């Protein structure tokens, strides 16, 4: 379909786009090691000084713990709720209703985070719940849910529901069927989706900022430093955040791969 | 369904609440329950808000108009040109979604800044004497940054829409004598249209609703409606009801324009 010349053009375009997406990230990591306070060329030497500065920031430890706590909550709660929602939606027989449910579940991903952030802040204010980590946690779960549902829905579309029926026919209780059949089969996908939620939570800034009050998370801390002007320890902090995100997403992707190979295994097992 | 309840309580209720709030009135730091259209009147009669609204819509549309064709071309390449590596390329593009939202914006400020990477490199190479000031603190900087952030999100729906187009469709059309351009217009675009629509909605709405990007790279002259809304909730002299009204006016404008544009696209592609 495509001749050689066009292929070259296509490759150039692709490489240019990937460069455009990843160059900014590379710049941040590069400058986190650069031996000058100003972010400009040429780079003369390398240093770990900025990492030292970043760790010397007394707010870093609390910010880190808060970020990790929020990520854990998001992974558990959004992972659980999202999986339950995807399962519930699958059981809906009428495709129209199911489609509408899934579309509605994606709404928080389309509404600007600013609007979600202020709407939540106003709700908590009306309820008399002062801004805190707890309020931010509710927001994080909400922001992560659409992505968990999307991931789990994609997995469940290839899920073989007849094995569940067999289990029920053989007398297993719904709980037992879930524990012994369903969960082991979907575990890699659930894990992948939960880690995705953790990554989203770790990176979440807007909703957090409107709801967390005077507490810190890593992005809130980075934002505060950015507003103060140029400070190379931002690059170091940002690189640390990037590293954590990459780890989470890689593990999430790996569990996704295992999920894709799971159905074939289950078929072999059934033959025995 | 617990998740449904979670959505209703933490998404539905606050959105309705915010809408109600937009009809109330602020008095000092208190919100007075006094229903009126005063906030909307204020927005309708304020040249400043109108100017910001126009800029916000313009940045949103321009960003979407860049992002969607780029995403379309990428999806096309993944589906039909680099078929075997398509999945890997998709993963690479999507991975950039997790490269840190604030980090990316800050990175673009580092690159485009007056003493930033681009200017200092050009000066170091002796290509320019004075730093190019227009690179940063402008709508261009905002659009460049937002394009990079929203591109992966736009690829997702277009890519999945194109997954429905099979080689059989294309070969059938070719056997019937379709030429390349004709093929793109009669098969590719109509079948990918739902994805294109979703991508356009994502890009337009999220670009128009962003306030962090204009705050960091847009400069004082590049502020958008989101910055004013954020100020009404976090700044000094906050006015919650006015901020809520501003948010809904922007959402409404974006939605109306979205419908108009999608109709126009459909008319063009039907022809």
Short mmCIF file of C-alpha atoms in Angstrom, two decimals:
data_model
loop_
_atom_site.label_atom_id
_atom_site.label_comp_id
_atom_site.label_asym_id
_atom_site.label_seq_id
_atom_site.Cartn_x
_atom_site.Cartn_y
_atom_site.Cartn_z
CA UNK A 1 0.00 0.00 0.00
CA UNK A 2 2.89 2.31 0.71
CA UNK A 3 5.94 2.92 -1.40
CA UNK A 4 9.46 3.40 -0.04
CA UNK A 5 9.62 7.19 -0.25
CA UNK A 6 6.42 7.62 1.65
CA UNK A 7 7.67 5.24 4.30
CA UNK A 8 10.67 7.47 4.95
CA UNK A 9 8.39 10.49 5.27
CA UNK A 10 6.16 8.57 7.68
CA UNK A 11 9.15 7.55 9.80
CA UNK A 12 10.40 11.13 9.93
CA UNK A 13 6.97 12.33 11.09
CA UNK A 14 6.77 9.63 13.72
CA UNK A 15 10.22 10.35 15.09
CA UNK A 16 9.47 14.08 15.13
CA UNK A 17 6.29 13.52 17.16
CA UNK A 18 8.05 11.25 19.64
CA UNK A 19 10.81 13.83 19.97
CA UNK A 20 8.21 16.53 20.59
CA UNK A 21 6.59 14.39 23.30
CA UNK A 22 9.76 13.27 25.05
CA UNK A 23 12.27 16.10 24.56
CA UNK A 24 10.78 18.21 27.39
CA UNK A 25 11.10 15.28 29.79
CA UNK A 26 14.67 14.62 28.71
CA UNK A 27 15.53 18.29 29.22
CA UNK A 28 14.31 18.20 32.81
CA UNK A 29 16.30 15.08 33.64
CA UNK A 30 19.40 16.47 31.91
CA UNK A 31 19.25 19.79 33.74
CA UNK A 32 18.69 18.09 37.08
CA UNK A 33 22.36 17.03 36.78
CA UNK A 34 23.70 20.23 35.18
CA UNK A 35 26.28 22.19 37.05
CA UNK A 36 24.76 25.66 36.63
CA UNK A 37 21.97 27.45 38.42
CA UNK A 38 20.66 28.86 35.12
CA UNK A 39 18.92 26.53 32.78
CA UNK A 40 20.87 27.27 29.65
CA UNK A 41 23.48 25.92 27.31
CA UNK A 42 26.29 25.01 27.30
CA UNK A 43 26.38 22.55 30.16
CA UNK A 44 29.83 22.58 31.70
CA UNK A 45 29.74 19.95 34.38
CA UNK A 46 27.56 17.43 36.15
CA UNK A 47 26.51 17.48 39.78
CA UNK A 48 24.18 15.87 42.30
CA UNK A 49 23.94 19.16 44.14
CA UNK A 50 20.31 19.84 43.17
CA UNK A 51 19.21 16.46 44.48
CA UNK A 52 20.87 17.38 47.77
CA UNK A 53 18.96 20.66 47.75
CA UNK A 54 15.70 18.90 47.00
CA UNK A 55 16.17 16.45 49.87
CA UNK A 56 17.15 19.28 52.20
CA UNK A 57 13.68 20.78 51.70
CA UNK A 58 11.87 20.03 54.99
CA UNK A 59 8.54 19.77 53.16
CA UNK A 60 9.76 16.98 50.89
CA UNK A 61 9.31 14.13 53.37
CA UNK A 62 5.71 15.01 54.22
CA UNK A 63 4.92 15.69 50.57
CA UNK A 64 6.34 12.31 49.61
CA UNK A 65 4.40 10.44 52.29
CA UNK A 66 1.17 12.25 51.44
CA UNK A 67 1.63 11.50 47.74
CA UNK A 68 2.27 7.83 48.46
CA UNK A 69 -0.73 7.61 50.81
CA UNK A 70 -3.01 9.18 48.18
CA UNK A 71 -1.63 6.87 45.49
CA UNK A 72 -2.28 3.82 47.68
CA UNK A 73 -5.84 4.94 48.47
CA UNK A 74 -6.52 5.66 44.81
CA UNK A 75 -5.17 2.28 43.76
CA UNK A 76 -7.27 0.38 46.31
CA UNK A 77 -10.52 2.35 46.18
CA UNK A 78 -10.59 3.33 42.51
CA UNK A 79 -9.31 -0.15 41.56
CA UNK A 80 -12.06 -1.85 43.59
CA UNK A 81 -14.91 0.48 42.65
CA UNK A 82 -13.89 0.62 38.98
CA UNK A 83 -13.69 -3.17 38.70
CA UNK A 84 -17.10 -3.54 40.36
CA UNK A 85 -18.55 -0.96 37.97
CA UNK A 86 -17.08 -2.64 34.90
CA UNK A 87 -18.50 -5.99 36.07
CA UNK A 88 -21.89 -4.49 36.77
CA UNK A 89 -21.95 -2.84 33.35
CA UNK A 90 -21.05 -6.16 31.66
CA UNK A 91 -24.06 -7.85 33.25
CA UNK A 92 -26.39 -5.27 31.70
CA UNK A 93 -27.86 -7.15 28.74
CA UNK A 94 -29.08 -4.22 26.67
CA UNK A 95 -26.13 -2.85 24.75
CA UNK A 96 -27.63 0.64 24.58
CA UNK A 97 -27.92 0.93 28.36
CA UNK A 98 -24.45 -0.54 28.79
CA UNK A 99 -22.99 1.96 26.32
CA UNK A 100 -24.71 4.85 28.08
CA UNK A 101 -23.41 3.67 31.48
CA UNK A 102 -19.85 3.45 30.20
CA UNK A 103 -20.09 6.84 28.50
CA UNK A 104 -21.39 8.38 31.73
CA UNK A 105 -18.56 6.79 33.69
CA UNK A 106 -16.05 8.58 31.44
CA UNK A 107 -17.54 12.04 32.08
CA UNK A 108 -15.05 13.04 34.81
CA UNK A 109 -12.26 12.52 32.24
CA UNK A 110 -13.83 15.04 29.85
CA UNK A 111 -14.84 17.77 32.29
CA UNK A 112 -11.84 20.06 32.91
CA UNK A 113 -10.09 19.21 36.18
CA UNK A 114 -10.48 22.84 37.22
CA UNK A 115 -14.27 22.47 37.23
CA UNK A 116 -14.12 19.13 39.10
CA UNK A 117 -11.71 20.66 41.60
CA UNK A 118 -13.84 23.70 42.43
CA UNK A 119 -17.09 21.72 42.41
CA UNK A 120 -15.66 19.27 44.96
CA UNK A 121 -14.20 22.09 47.04
CA UNK A 122 -17.62 23.74 47.19
CA UNK A 123 -19.32 20.47 48.13
CA UNK A 124 -16.90 19.83 50.99
CA UNK A 125 -17.25 23.42 52.07
CA UNK A 126 -21.05 23.12 52.14
CA UNK A 127 -20.72 19.91 54.18
CA UNK A 128 -18.42 21.65 56.63
CA UNK A 129 -15.45 19.38 55.86
CA UNK A 130 -12.40 21.60 55.95
CA UNK A 131 -9.78 21.21 53.20
CA UNK A 132 -7.50 18.30 53.94
CA UNK A 133 -5.80 15.18 52.69
CA UNK A 134 -9.12 13.35 53.09
CA UNK A 135 -10.90 15.72 50.70
CA UNK A 136 -8.06 15.35 48.20
CA UNK A 137 -8.34 11.56 48.46
CA UNK A 138 -12.02 11.66 47.46
CA UNK A 139 -11.02 13.79 44.47
CA UNK A 140 -8.21 11.46 43.45
CA UNK A 141 -10.48 8.42 43.43
CA UNK A 142 -12.98 10.30 41.26
CA UNK A 143 -10.31 11.37 38.77
CA UNK A 144 -8.84 7.85 38.54
CA UNK A 145 -12.14 5.95 38.21
CA UNK A 146 -12.79 6.56 34.47
CA UNK A 147 -9.38 5.17 33.54
CA UNK A 148 -9.78 2.09 35.75
CA UNK A 149 -13.22 1.45 34.24
CA UNK A 150 -11.88 1.87 30.70
CA UNK A 151 -9.06 -0.62 31.36
CA UNK A 152 -11.25 -3.18 33.13
CA UNK A 153 -13.97 -2.90 30.50
CA UNK A 154 -11.47 -3.66 27.75
CA UNK A 155 -10.36 -6.76 29.68
CA UNK A 156 -13.86 -7.99 30.51
CA UNK A 157 -14.95 -7.79 26.87
CA UNK A 158 -12.81 -10.88 26.25
CA UNK A 159 -13.69 -12.51 29.57
CA UNK A 160 -15.36 -15.89 29.24
CA UNK A 161 -18.45 -15.60 31.43
CA UNK A 162 -19.53 -19.20 30.72
CA UNK A 163 -16.92 -20.54 33.15
CA UNK A 164 -18.64 -18.53 35.87
CA UNK A 165 -21.95 -20.13 34.95
CA UNK A 166 -20.34 -23.57 35.11
CA UNK A 167 -19.02 -22.82 38.57
CA UNK A 168 -22.49 -21.70 39.70
CA UNK A 169 -24.06 -24.81 38.12
CA UNK A 170 -21.64 -26.97 40.06
CA UNK A 171 -22.94 -25.35 43.25
CA UNK A 172 -20.44 -22.61 44.01
CA UNK A 173 -21.80 -19.61 45.88
CA UNK A 174 -21.42 -16.24 44.10
CA UNK A 175 -18.69 -15.34 46.60
CA UNK A 176 -16.86 -18.63 46.10
CA UNK A 177 -17.14 -18.31 42.30
CA UNK A 178 -15.65 -14.85 42.51
CA UNK A 179 -12.85 -15.89 44.87
CA UNK A 180 -11.84 -19.10 43.10
CA UNK A 181 -12.58 -18.33 39.45
CA UNK A 182 -13.11 -14.71 38.56
CA UNK A 183 -10.57 -12.98 40.72
CA UNK A 184 -7.58 -15.21 39.91
CA UNK A 185 -8.34 -14.74 36.20
CA UNK A 186 -8.69 -10.97 36.25
CA UNK A 187 -6.06 -10.35 38.94
CA UNK A 188 -3.34 -9.13 36.54
CA UNK A 189 -5.78 -6.69 34.91
CA UNK A 190 -7.01 -5.41 38.27
CA UNK A 191 -3.42 -4.95 39.37
CA UNK A 192 -2.59 -3.11 36.16
CA UNK A 193 -5.60 -0.82 36.52
CA UNK A 194 -4.83 -0.15 40.20
CA UNK A 195 -1.24 0.78 39.39
CA UNK A 196 -2.53 3.06 36.64
CA UNK A 197 -4.72 4.75 39.24
CA UNK A 198 -1.70 5.10 41.53
CA UNK A 199 0.28 6.76 38.73
CA UNK A 200 -2.58 9.15 37.91
CA UNK A 201 -2.91 10.01 41.59
CA UNK A 202 0.81 10.58 42.00
CA UNK A 203 0.73 13.08 39.14
CA UNK A 204 -2.60 14.76 40.02
CA UNK A 205 -2.28 18.46 40.73
CA UNK A 206 -5.37 20.54 39.91
CA UNK A 207 -8.05 18.78 41.96
CA UNK A 208 -5.54 18.31 44.78
CA UNK A 209 -4.64 21.98 44.85
CA UNK A 210 -8.25 23.09 45.36
CA UNK A 211 -8.99 20.54 48.06
CA UNK A 212 -5.88 19.83 50.11
CA UNK A 213 -5.65 23.14 51.97
CA UNK A 214 -2.20 23.77 53.40
CA UNK A 215 -1.00 20.18 53.06
CA UNK A 216 1.60 19.07 50.54
CA UNK A 217 1.94 16.46 47.85
CA UNK A 218 4.85 16.18 45.42
CA UNK A 219 3.10 18.11 42.59
CA UNK A 220 1.80 20.75 45.02
CA UNK A 221 5.33 21.20 46.34
CA UNK A 222 6.71 21.47 42.79
CA UNK A 223 4.03 24.06 41.94
CA UNK A 224 4.92 26.13 45.01
CA UNK A 225 8.62 26.13 44.05
CA UNK A 226 7.81 26.99 40.43
CA UNK A 227 5.86 30.05 41.48
CA UNK A 228 8.86 31.27 43.49
CA UNK A 229 11.01 31.47 40.38
CA UNK A 230 13.89 29.50 38.96
CA UNK A 231 15.23 26.91 41.35
CA UNK A 232 17.19 23.96 39.96
CA UNK A 233 16.03 21.66 42.75
CA UNK A 234 12.67 21.66 40.90
CA UNK A 235 14.37 19.67 38.15
CA UNK A 236 15.63 17.16 40.70
CA UNK A 237 12.20 16.85 42.32
CA UNK A 238 10.51 16.54 38.92
CA UNK A 239 13.00 13.84 37.88
CA UNK A 240 12.21 11.88 41.05
CA UNK A 241 8.49 12.17 40.30
CA UNK A 242 9.13 11.00 36.73
CA UNK A 243 11.12 8.03 37.96
CA UNK A 244 8.29 6.96 40.28
CA UNK A 245 5.74 7.36 37.47
CA UNK A 246 7.81 5.34 35.01
CA UNK A 247 8.21 2.52 37.54
CA UNK A 248 4.46 2.39 38.22
CA UNK A 249 3.44 2.51 34.57
CA UNK A 250 6.00 -0.12 33.55
CA UNK A 251 4.79 -2.57 36.21
CA UNK A 252 1.21 -1.74 35.23
CA UNK A 253 2.00 -2.46 31.58
CA UNK A 254 3.68 -5.76 32.49
CA UNK A 255 0.64 -6.96 34.43
CA UNK A 256 -1.46 -5.91 31.44
CA UNK A 257 0.62 -8.20 29.21
CA UNK A 258 0.12 -11.10 31.59
CA UNK A 259 -3.59 -10.36 31.55
CA UNK A 260 -3.71 -10.76 27.80
CA UNK A 261 -2.21 -14.23 27.98
CA UNK A 262 -4.49 -15.34 30.82
CA UNK A 263 -7.57 -16.50 28.81
CA UNK A 264 -5.60 -19.12 26.84
CA UNK A 265 -4.27 -20.58 30.09
CA UNK A 266 -7.77 -20.84 31.49
CA UNK A 267 -8.94 -22.73 28.41
CA UNK A 268 -6.14 -25.27 28.77
CA UNK A 269 -6.94 -25.71 32.42
CA UNK A 270 -10.55 -26.41 31.64
CA UNK A 271 -9.58 -29.23 29.28
CA UNK A 272 -7.91 -31.19 32.04
CA UNK B 1 -23.48 -0.38 42.42
CA UNK B 2 -21.14 1.42 44.75
CA UNK B 3 -19.24 3.12 41.93
CA UNK B 4 -22.47 4.57 40.58
CA UNK B 5 -23.18 6.00 44.02
CA UNK B 6 -19.68 7.41 44.22
CA UNK B 7 -20.19 9.17 40.90
CA UNK B 8 -23.58 10.54 41.93
CA UNK B 9 -22.30 11.85 45.27
CA UNK B 10 -18.93 13.20 44.24
CA UNK B 11 -19.52 14.17 40.63
CA UNK B 12 -23.23 14.72 40.01
CA UNK B 13 -24.06 16.50 43.27
CA UNK B 14 -21.07 18.88 43.18
CA UNK B 15 -21.67 19.79 39.53
CA UNK B 16 -25.31 20.63 40.23
CA UNK B 17 -24.24 22.42 43.39
CA UNK B 18 -21.72 24.49 41.47
CA UNK B 19 -24.44 25.40 38.96
CA UNK B 20 -26.77 26.53 41.78
CA UNK B 21 -23.90 28.45 43.35
CA UNK B 22 -23.46 30.43 40.14
CA UNK B 23 -26.84 32.08 40.76
CA UNK B 24 -25.98 33.17 44.32
CA UNK B 25 -24.21 36.28 45.51
CA UNK B 26 -20.97 36.87 47.40
CA UNK B 27 -20.84 39.34 50.24
CA UNK B 28 -17.37 39.68 51.66
CA UNK B 29 -16.35 36.10 52.35
CA UNK B 30 -19.90 34.86 52.78
CA UNK B 31 -22.14 33.41 50.11
CA UNK B 32 -25.62 34.90 50.36
CA UNK B 33 -28.59 32.87 49.17
CA UNK B 34 -30.16 35.40 46.85
CA UNK B 35 -31.06 33.95 43.46
CA UNK B 36 -30.34 36.21 40.52
CA UNK B 37 -28.62 36.31 37.16
CA UNK B 38 -26.33 39.07 38.49
CA UNK B 39 -23.14 37.03 37.94
CA UNK B 40 -24.10 36.21 34.38
CA UNK B 41 -25.01 39.85 33.73
CA UNK B 42 -21.65 40.91 35.08
CA UNK B 43 -19.88 38.53 32.71
CA UNK B 44 -22.04 39.58 29.75
CA UNK B 45 -21.29 43.27 30.29
CA UNK B 46 -17.59 43.02 31.20
CA UNK B 47 -15.20 43.65 28.28
CA UNK B 48 -12.38 42.01 30.26
CA UNK B 49 -14.20 38.71 30.72
CA UNK B 50 -15.30 38.73 27.11
CA UNK B 51 -11.76 39.31 25.93
CA UNK B 52 -10.52 36.44 28.10
CA UNK B 53 -13.33 34.21 26.92
CA UNK B 54 -12.53 34.89 23.27
CA UNK B 55 -8.85 34.15 23.88
CA UNK B 56 -9.69 30.96 25.76
CA UNK B 57 -11.93 29.73 22.95
CA UNK B 58 -9.32 30.68 20.35
CA UNK B 59 -6.52 28.83 22.15
CA UNK B 60 -8.85 25.84 22.59
CA UNK B 61 -9.85 25.69 18.93
CA UNK B 62 -6.35 26.24 17.59
CA UNK B 63 -4.97 23.55 19.91
CA UNK B 64 -7.69 21.11 18.86
CA UNK B 65 -7.15 21.99 15.19
CA UNK B 66 -3.47 21.06 15.53
CA UNK B 67 -3.92 18.05 17.80
CA UNK B 68 -6.66 16.24 15.87
CA UNK B 69 -4.94 16.10 12.42
CA UNK B 70 -1.68 15.11 14.11
CA UNK B 71 -3.45 12.34 16.01
CA UNK B 72 -5.27 11.28 12.83
CA UNK B 73 -2.00 10.99 10.92
CA UNK B 74 -0.41 9.03 13.79
CA UNK B 75 -3.32 6.63 14.02
CA UNK B 76 -3.26 6.17 10.24
CA UNK B 77 0.45 5.36 10.32
CA UNK B 78 0.03 2.92 13.20
CA UNK B 79 -2.86 1.15 11.50
CA UNK B 80 -1.75 0.98 7.88
CA UNK B 81 1.94 1.81 7.52
CA UNK B 82 3.74 0.46 10.59
CA UNK B 83 1.27 -2.33 11.18
CA UNK B 84 3.62 -4.69 12.94
CA UNK B 85 5.05 -2.04 15.24
CA UNK B 86 1.71 -0.26 15.67
CA UNK B 87 1.11 -1.54 19.18
CA UNK B 88 4.59 -0.56 20.34
CA UNK B 89 4.22 2.94 18.87
CA UNK B 90 0.85 3.33 20.55
CA UNK B 91 2.36 2.34 23.90
CA UNK B 92 5.18 4.85 23.43
CA UNK B 93 2.75 7.66 22.67
CA UNK B 94 0.43 6.78 25.56
CA UNK B 95 3.35 6.45 27.97
CA UNK B 96 3.99 10.17 27.61
CA UNK B 97 0.63 10.73 29.37
CA UNK B 98 2.46 9.68 32.52
CA UNK B 99 5.46 11.91 32.14
CA UNK B 100 4.20 14.41 34.67
CA UNK B 101 1.67 17.13 33.88
CA UNK B 102 3.41 19.91 35.83
CA UNK B 103 6.81 18.60 34.80
CA UNK B 104 6.01 18.96 31.10
CA UNK B 105 4.69 22.50 31.44
CA UNK B 106 7.72 23.48 33.47
CA UNK B 107 9.95 21.82 30.88
CA UNK B 108 8.47 23.91 28.09
CA UNK B 109 9.11 27.03 30.16
CA UNK B 110 12.70 25.87 30.52
CA UNK B 111 12.99 25.33 26.78
CA UNK B 112 11.20 28.44 25.52
CA UNK B 113 12.26 30.92 28.24
CA UNK B 114 14.12 34.13 27.52
CA UNK B 115 17.31 32.58 28.91
CA UNK B 116 16.00 29.12 28.20
CA UNK B 117 17.42 26.19 26.33
CA UNK B 118 16.41 27.27 22.83
CA UNK B 119 17.52 30.89 23.14
CA UNK B 120 20.79 30.10 24.90
CA UNK B 121 21.61 27.39 22.37
CA UNK B 122 20.95 29.73 19.45
CA UNK B 123 23.07 32.43 21.08
CA UNK B 124 25.83 29.98 21.90
CA UNK B 125 25.90 28.89 18.28
CA UNK B 126 25.99 32.54 17.27
CA UNK B 127 22.80 32.34 15.24
CA UNK B 128 21.12 35.19 17.14
CA UNK B 129 22.45 38.11 19.20
CA UNK B 130 19.41 38.88 21.32
CA UNK B 131 17.12 36.25 22.86
CA UNK B 132 13.89 35.76 20.94
CA UNK B 133 11.34 37.17 23.38
CA UNK B 134 8.23 35.98 21.56
CA UNK B 135 8.97 32.32 22.33
CA UNK B 136 7.67 32.46 25.89
CA UNK B 137 4.75 34.24 27.58
CA UNK B 138 2.47 34.13 24.59
CA UNK B 139 -0.47 32.16 23.28
CA UNK B 140 2.01 30.27 21.07
CA UNK B 141 3.82 28.93 24.10
CA UNK B 142 0.49 27.88 25.63
CA UNK B 143 -0.60 26.15 22.42
CA UNK B 144 2.75 24.35 21.95
CA UNK B 145 2.62 23.07 25.52
CA UNK B 146 -1.04 22.03 25.45
CA UNK B 147 -0.58 20.24 22.12
CA UNK B 148 2.09 18.02 23.64
CA UNK B 149 -0.08 17.23 26.65
CA UNK B 150 -3.30 16.51 24.75
CA UNK B 151 -1.92 14.65 21.72
CA UNK B 152 -1.82 11.19 23.40
CA UNK B 153 -5.39 11.66 24.63
CA UNK B 154 -6.53 12.45 21.09
CA UNK B 155 -4.73 9.44 19.61
CA UNK B 156 -6.66 7.04 21.85
CA UNK B 157 -10.21 7.47 20.38
CA UNK B 158 -9.07 7.91 16.76
CA UNK B 159 -6.86 4.84 16.97
CA UNK B 160 -9.66 2.69 18.36
CA UNK B 161 -12.08 3.96 15.70
CA UNK B 162 -9.61 3.06 12.95
CA UNK B 163 -9.18 -0.42 14.38
CA UNK B 164 -12.65 -1.15 12.92
CA UNK B 165 -11.48 -0.47 9.39
CA UNK B 166 -10.15 -3.66 7.88
CA UNK B 167 -7.93 -4.23 4.93
CA UNK B 168 -10.93 -5.89 3.28
CA UNK B 169 -12.80 -2.57 3.30
CA UNK B 170 -9.92 -0.86 1.62
CA UNK B 171 -9.22 -3.60 -0.90
CA UNK B 172 -12.89 -3.78 -1.84
CA UNK B 173 -12.91 -0.06 -2.50
CA UNK B 174 -9.69 -0.29 -4.44
CA UNK B 175 -11.02 -3.15 -6.57
CA UNK B 176 -13.99 -0.96 -7.36
CA UNK B 177 -11.57 1.62 -8.71
CA UNK B 178 -11.12 4.07 -5.82
CA UNK B 179 -8.02 6.22 -5.88
CA UNK B 180 -6.04 7.05 -2.77
CA UNK B 181 -7.61 10.44 -1.99
CA UNK B 182 -11.05 9.20 -2.81
CA UNK B 183 -10.40 6.24 -0.54
CA UNK B 184 -9.44 8.45 2.36
CA UNK B 185 -12.52 10.59 1.89
CA UNK B 186 -15.08 7.85 1.36
CA UNK B 187 -13.87 5.18 3.74
CA UNK B 188 -11.23 6.28 6.17
CA UNK B 189 -12.65 9.60 7.30
CA UNK B 190 -16.31 8.51 7.67
CA UNK B 191 -15.35 5.38 9.60
CA UNK B 192 -12.93 7.23 11.83
CA UNK B 193 -15.35 10.11 12.37
CA UNK B 194 -16.67 9.04 15.81
CA UNK B 195 -13.09 8.86 17.04
CA UNK B 196 -12.24 12.22 15.49
CA UNK B 197 -15.26 13.75 17.18
CA UNK B 198 -14.27 12.39 20.58
CA UNK B 199 -10.67 13.53 20.08
CA UNK B 200 -11.83 17.01 19.13
CA UNK B 201 -14.05 17.17 22.23
CA UNK B 202 -11.17 16.06 24.47
CA UNK B 203 -8.68 18.51 23.01
CA UNK B 204 -11.00 21.53 22.80
CA UNK B 205 -12.59 21.16 26.23
CA UNK B 206 -9.40 20.31 28.11
CA UNK B 207 -7.36 23.02 26.39
CA UNK B 208 -10.01 25.65 27.09
CA UNK B 209 -10.30 24.48 30.69
CA UNK B 210 -6.60 24.49 31.51
CA UNK B 211 -5.23 27.16 33.79
CA UNK B 212 -1.84 25.82 34.83
CA UNK B 213 -0.32 26.09 31.34
CA UNK B 214 -1.26 29.75 30.73
CA UNK B 215 -0.16 30.59 34.28
CA UNK B 216 3.32 29.14 33.72
CA UNK B 217 4.06 29.81 30.03
CA UNK B 218 1.32 32.22 28.92
CA UNK B 219 2.54 35.20 30.94
CA UNK B 220 0.39 38.06 32.19
CA UNK B 221 -0.79 38.81 28.66
CA UNK B 222 -1.70 35.20 28.00
CA UNK B 223 -4.08 34.51 30.85
CA UNK B 224 -7.17 32.47 30.07
CA UNK B 225 -10.59 32.19 31.66
CA UNK B 226 -9.37 29.28 33.80
CA UNK B 227 -6.93 31.58 35.59
CA UNK B 228 -9.73 33.96 36.53
CA UNK B 229 -11.92 31.08 37.68
CA UNK B 230 -9.07 29.68 39.79
CA UNK B 231 -8.50 33.14 41.30
CA UNK B 232 -12.16 33.36 42.31
CA UNK B 233 -11.62 30.26 44.45
CA UNK B 234 -8.00 30.47 45.61
CA UNK B 235 -6.99 34.12 45.20
CA UNK B 236 -7.41 37.25 47.25
CA UNK B 237 -10.85 38.82 46.86
CA UNK B 238 -12.33 35.46 45.97
CA UNK B 239 -15.88 35.39 44.67
CA UNK B 240 -17.15 31.81 44.48
CA UNK B 241 -20.49 32.45 42.78
CA UNK B 242 -18.87 34.58 40.08
CA UNK B 243 -16.19 31.94 39.52
CA UNK B 244 -18.86 29.25 39.20
CA UNK B 245 -20.80 31.38 36.68
CA UNK B 246 -17.62 31.98 34.66
CA UNK B 247 -16.91 28.25 34.57
CA UNK B 248 -20.40 27.46 33.27
CA UNK B 249 -20.37 30.26 30.69
CA UNK B 250 -17.09 28.84 29.35
CA UNK B 251 -18.40 25.27 29.35
CA UNK B 252 -21.55 26.38 27.54
CA UNK B 253 -19.62 28.33 24.89
CA UNK B 254 -17.30 25.39 24.30
CA UNK B 255 -20.20 22.92 24.00
CA UNK B 256 -22.16 25.12 21.57
CA UNK B 257 -19.09 25.69 19.40
CA UNK B 258 -18.28 22.01 19.55
CA UNK B 259 -21.69 21.09 18.16
CA UNK B 260 -21.39 23.72 15.41
CA UNK B 261 -17.94 22.54 14.40
CA UNK B 262 -18.84 18.85 14.44
CA UNK B 263 -21.85 19.59 12.18
CA UNK B 264 -19.59 21.50 9.81
CA UNK B 265 -17.10 18.62 9.71
CA UNK B 266 -19.88 16.18 8.97
CA UNK B 267 -21.20 18.34 6.15
CA UNK B 268 -17.74 18.55 4.61
CA UNK B 269 -17.08 14.83 4.84
CA UNK B 270 -20.55 13.85 3.58
CA UNK B 271 -19.93 15.72 0.38
#
